[in-house]
PDB file of C-alpha atoms in Angstrom:
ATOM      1  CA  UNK A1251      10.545 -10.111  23.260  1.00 76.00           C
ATOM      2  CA  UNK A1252       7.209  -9.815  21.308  1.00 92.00           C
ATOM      3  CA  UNK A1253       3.736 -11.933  21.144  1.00 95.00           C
ATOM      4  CA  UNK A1254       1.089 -11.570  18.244  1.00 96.00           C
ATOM      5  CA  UNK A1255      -1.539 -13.708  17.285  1.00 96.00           C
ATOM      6  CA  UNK A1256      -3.006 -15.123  14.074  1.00 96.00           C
ATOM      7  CA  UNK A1257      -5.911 -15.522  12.372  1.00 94.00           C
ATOM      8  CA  UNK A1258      -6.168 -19.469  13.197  1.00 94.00           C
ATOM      9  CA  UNK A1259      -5.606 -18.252  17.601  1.00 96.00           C
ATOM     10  CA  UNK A1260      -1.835 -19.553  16.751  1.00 96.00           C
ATOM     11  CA  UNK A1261       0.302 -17.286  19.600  1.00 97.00           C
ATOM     12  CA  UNK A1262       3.390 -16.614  17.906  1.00 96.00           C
ATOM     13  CA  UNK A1263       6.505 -15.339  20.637  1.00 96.00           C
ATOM     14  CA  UNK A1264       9.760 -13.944  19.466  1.00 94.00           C
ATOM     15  CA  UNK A1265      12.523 -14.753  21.759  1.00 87.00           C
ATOM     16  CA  UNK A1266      15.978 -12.914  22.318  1.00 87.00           C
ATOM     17  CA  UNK A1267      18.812 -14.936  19.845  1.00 89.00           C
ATOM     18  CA  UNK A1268      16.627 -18.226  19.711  1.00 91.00           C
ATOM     19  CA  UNK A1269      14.263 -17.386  16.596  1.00 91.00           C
ATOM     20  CA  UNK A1270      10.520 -17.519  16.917  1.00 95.00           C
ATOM     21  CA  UNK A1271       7.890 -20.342  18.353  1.00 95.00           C
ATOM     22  CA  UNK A1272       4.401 -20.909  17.045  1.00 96.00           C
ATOM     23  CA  UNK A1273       2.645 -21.820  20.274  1.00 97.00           C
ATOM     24  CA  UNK A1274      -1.011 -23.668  18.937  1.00 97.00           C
ATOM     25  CA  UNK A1275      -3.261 -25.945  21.742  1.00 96.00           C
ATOM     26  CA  UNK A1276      -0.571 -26.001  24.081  1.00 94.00           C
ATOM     27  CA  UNK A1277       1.836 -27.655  21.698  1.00 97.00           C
ATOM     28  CA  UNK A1278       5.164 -25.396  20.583  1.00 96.00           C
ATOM     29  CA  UNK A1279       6.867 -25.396  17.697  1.00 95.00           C
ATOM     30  CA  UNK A1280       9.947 -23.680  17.309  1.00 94.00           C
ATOM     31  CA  UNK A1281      11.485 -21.982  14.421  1.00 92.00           C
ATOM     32  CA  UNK A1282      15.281 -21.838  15.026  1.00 91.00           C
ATOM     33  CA  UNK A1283      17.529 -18.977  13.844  1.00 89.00           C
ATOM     34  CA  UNK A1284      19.051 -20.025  10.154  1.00 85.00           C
ATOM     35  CA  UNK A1285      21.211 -17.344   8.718  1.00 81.00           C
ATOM     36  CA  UNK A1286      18.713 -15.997   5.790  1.00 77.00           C
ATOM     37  CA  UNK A1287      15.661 -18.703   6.556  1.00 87.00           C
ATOM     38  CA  UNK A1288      14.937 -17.624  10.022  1.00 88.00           C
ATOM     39  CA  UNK A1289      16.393 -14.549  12.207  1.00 90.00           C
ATOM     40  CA  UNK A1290      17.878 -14.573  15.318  1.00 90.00           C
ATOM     41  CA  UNK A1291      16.361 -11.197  17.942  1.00 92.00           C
ATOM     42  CA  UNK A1292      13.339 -10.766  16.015  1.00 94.00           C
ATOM     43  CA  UNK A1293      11.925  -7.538  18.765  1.00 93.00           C
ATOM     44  CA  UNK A1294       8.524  -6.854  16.932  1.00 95.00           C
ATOM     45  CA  UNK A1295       5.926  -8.938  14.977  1.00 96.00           C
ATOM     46  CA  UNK A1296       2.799  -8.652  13.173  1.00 96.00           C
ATOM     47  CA  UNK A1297       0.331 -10.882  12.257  1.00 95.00           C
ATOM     48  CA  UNK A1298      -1.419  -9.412   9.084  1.00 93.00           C
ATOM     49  CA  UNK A1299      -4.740 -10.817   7.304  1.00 90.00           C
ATOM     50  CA  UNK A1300      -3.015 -12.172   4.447  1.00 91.00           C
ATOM     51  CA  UNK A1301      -1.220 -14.892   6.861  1.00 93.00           C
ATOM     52  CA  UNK A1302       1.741 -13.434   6.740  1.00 94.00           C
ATOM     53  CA  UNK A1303       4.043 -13.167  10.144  1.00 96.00           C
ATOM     54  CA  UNK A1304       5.901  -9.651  10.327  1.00 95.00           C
ATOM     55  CA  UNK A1305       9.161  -9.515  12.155  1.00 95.00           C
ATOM     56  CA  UNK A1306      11.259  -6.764  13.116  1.00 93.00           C
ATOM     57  CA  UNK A1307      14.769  -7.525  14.007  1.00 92.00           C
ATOM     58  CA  UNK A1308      18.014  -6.114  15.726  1.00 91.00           C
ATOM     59  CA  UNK A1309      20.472  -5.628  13.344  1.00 88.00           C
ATOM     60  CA  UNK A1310      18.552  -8.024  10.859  1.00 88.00           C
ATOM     61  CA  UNK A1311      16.410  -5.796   9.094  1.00 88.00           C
ATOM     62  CA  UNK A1312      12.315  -6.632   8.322  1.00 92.00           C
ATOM     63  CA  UNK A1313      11.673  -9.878   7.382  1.00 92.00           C
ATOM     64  CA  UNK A1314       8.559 -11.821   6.303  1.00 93.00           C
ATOM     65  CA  UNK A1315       7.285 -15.327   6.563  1.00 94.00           C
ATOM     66  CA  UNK A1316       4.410 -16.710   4.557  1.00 93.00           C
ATOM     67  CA  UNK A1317       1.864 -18.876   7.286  1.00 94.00           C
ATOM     68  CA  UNK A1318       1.010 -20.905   4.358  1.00 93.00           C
ATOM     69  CA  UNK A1319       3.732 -22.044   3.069  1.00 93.00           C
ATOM     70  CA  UNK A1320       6.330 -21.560   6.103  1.00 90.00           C
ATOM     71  CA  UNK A1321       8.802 -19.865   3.405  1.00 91.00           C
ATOM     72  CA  UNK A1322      10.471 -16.705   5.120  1.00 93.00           C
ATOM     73  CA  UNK A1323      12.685 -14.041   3.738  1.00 91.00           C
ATOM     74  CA  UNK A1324      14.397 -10.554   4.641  1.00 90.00           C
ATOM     75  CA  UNK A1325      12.747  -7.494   2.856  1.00 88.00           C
ATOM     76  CA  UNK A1326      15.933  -5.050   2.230  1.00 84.00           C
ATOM     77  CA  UNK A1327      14.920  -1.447   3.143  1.00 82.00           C
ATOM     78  CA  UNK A1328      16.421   1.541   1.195  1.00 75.00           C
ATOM     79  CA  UNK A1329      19.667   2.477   2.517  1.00 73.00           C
ATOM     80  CA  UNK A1330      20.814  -1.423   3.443  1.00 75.00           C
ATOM     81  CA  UNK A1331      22.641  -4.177   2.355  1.00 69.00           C
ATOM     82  CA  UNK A1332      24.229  -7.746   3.277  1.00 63.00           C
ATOM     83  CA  UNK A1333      26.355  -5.899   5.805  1.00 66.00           C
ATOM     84  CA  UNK A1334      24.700  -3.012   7.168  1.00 71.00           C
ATOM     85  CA  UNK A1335      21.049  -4.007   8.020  1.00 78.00           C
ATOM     86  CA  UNK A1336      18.850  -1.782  10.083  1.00 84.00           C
ATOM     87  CA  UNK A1337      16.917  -2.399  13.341  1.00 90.00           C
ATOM     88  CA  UNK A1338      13.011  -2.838  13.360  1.00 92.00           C
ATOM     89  CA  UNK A1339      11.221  -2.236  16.115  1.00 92.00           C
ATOM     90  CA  UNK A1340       7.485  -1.107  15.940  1.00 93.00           C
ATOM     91  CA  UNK A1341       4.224  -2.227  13.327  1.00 95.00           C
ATOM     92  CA  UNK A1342       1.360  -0.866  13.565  1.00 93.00           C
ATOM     93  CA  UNK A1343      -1.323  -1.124  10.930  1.00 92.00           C
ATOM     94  CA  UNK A1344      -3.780   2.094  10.017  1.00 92.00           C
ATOM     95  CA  UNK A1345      -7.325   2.302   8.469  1.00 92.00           C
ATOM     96  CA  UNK A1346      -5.989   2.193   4.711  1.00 89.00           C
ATOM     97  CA  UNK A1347      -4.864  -1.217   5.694  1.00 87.00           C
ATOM     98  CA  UNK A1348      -0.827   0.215   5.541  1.00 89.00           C
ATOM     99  CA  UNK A1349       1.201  -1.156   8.014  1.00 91.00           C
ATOM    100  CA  UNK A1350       4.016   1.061   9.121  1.00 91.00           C
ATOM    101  CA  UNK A1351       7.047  -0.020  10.444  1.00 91.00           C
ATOM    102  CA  UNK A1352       9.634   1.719  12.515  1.00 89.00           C
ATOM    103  CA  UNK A1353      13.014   1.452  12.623  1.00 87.00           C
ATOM    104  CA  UNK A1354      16.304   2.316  14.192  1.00 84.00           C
ATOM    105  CA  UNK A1355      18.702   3.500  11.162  1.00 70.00           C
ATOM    106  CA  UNK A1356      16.211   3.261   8.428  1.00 77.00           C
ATOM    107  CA  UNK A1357      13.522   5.850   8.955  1.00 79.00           C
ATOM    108  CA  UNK A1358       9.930   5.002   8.751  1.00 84.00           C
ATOM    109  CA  UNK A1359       8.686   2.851   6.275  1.00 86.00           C
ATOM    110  CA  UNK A1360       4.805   1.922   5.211  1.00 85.00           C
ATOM    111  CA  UNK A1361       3.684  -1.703   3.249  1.00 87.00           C
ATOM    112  CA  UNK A1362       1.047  -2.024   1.304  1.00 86.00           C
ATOM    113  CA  UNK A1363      -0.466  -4.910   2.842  1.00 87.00           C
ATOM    114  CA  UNK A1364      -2.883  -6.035   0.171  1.00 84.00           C
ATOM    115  CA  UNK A1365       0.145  -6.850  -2.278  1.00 81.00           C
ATOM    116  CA  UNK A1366       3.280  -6.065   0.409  1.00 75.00           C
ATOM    117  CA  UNK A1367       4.554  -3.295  -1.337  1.00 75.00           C
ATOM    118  CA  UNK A1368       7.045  -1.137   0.675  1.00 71.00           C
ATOM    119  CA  UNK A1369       7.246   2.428   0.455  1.00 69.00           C
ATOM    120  CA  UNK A1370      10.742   2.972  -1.486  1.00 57.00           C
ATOM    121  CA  UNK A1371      11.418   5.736   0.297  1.00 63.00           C
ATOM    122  CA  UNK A1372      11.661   5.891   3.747  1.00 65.00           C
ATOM    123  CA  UNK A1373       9.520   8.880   6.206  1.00 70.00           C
ATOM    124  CA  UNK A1374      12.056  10.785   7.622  1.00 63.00           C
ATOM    125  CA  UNK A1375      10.997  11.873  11.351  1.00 62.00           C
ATOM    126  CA  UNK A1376      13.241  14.391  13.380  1.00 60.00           C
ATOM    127  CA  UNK A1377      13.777  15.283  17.105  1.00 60.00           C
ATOM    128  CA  UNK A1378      13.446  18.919  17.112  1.00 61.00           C
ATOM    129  CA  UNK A1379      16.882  19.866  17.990  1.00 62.00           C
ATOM    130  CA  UNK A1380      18.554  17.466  15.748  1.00 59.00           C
ATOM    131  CA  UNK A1381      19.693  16.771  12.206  1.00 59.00           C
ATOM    132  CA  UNK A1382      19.780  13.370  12.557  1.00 56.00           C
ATOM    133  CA  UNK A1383      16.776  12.034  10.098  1.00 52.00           C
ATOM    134  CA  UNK A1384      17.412   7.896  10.219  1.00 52.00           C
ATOM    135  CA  UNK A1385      15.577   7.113  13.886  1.00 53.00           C
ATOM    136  CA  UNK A1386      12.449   6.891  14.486  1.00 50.00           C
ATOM    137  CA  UNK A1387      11.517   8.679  17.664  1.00 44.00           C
TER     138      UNK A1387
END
């Protein structure tokens, strides 16, 4: 569902239910869903300069794994909780070195990536004719 690429050439590839696999000199290794280790449909992921593997999930929220250490957890966005987590499905990282992060049900979010601070507040962004603020279009 989504390929990035670290700073060590590692190609990481999100698949559809079946967690994530690191893919490194034609040797896989594969990171099975875990519920709150690993997620399940990750559908976006970014590779930042800090080692750190971004992944945007359906119905899972954000989550974040450390490349060092292999430790992964779920970021909560404003607005979620245990039950009612929001779909990511876009990064994309600007000039200022924020990475922003779109969602379906959460708005539009920006992390700081030099200390991964998340904006508490999330960008709302409107389709002209509607009042409905939480997508991202």
């Amino acid at each position: 569902m989504s390929l990035t690429v670290d700073r060590r050439d590692i190609l990481w590839v999100a698949c559809d239910g079946d967690g994530i696999y690191a893919i490194n000199n034609g040797k896989s290794t594969h990171f099975a869903p875990q519920k709150g280790k690993i997620p399940r449909t990750v559908m976006a992921m970014y590779c930042d300069k800090n080692d750190r593997l971004w992944m945007g999930t359906w119905l899972e929220g954000l989550w974040i794994m450390d490349l060092k250490s292999g430790n992964c957890r779920r970021i909560m966005l404003p607005g979620e909780d245990n039950g009612n987590a929001a779909s990511v499905f876009s990064f994309e990282e600007d000039k200022l070195g924020k990475l922003w992060i779109a969602t379906n049900g959460a708005g539009l979010f920006n992390v700081d990536l030099s200390d991964a601070t998340l904006t508490t507040k999330p960008i709302a962004v409107r389709k002209q004719d509607s009042k409905d603020t939480d997508n991202v279009i």
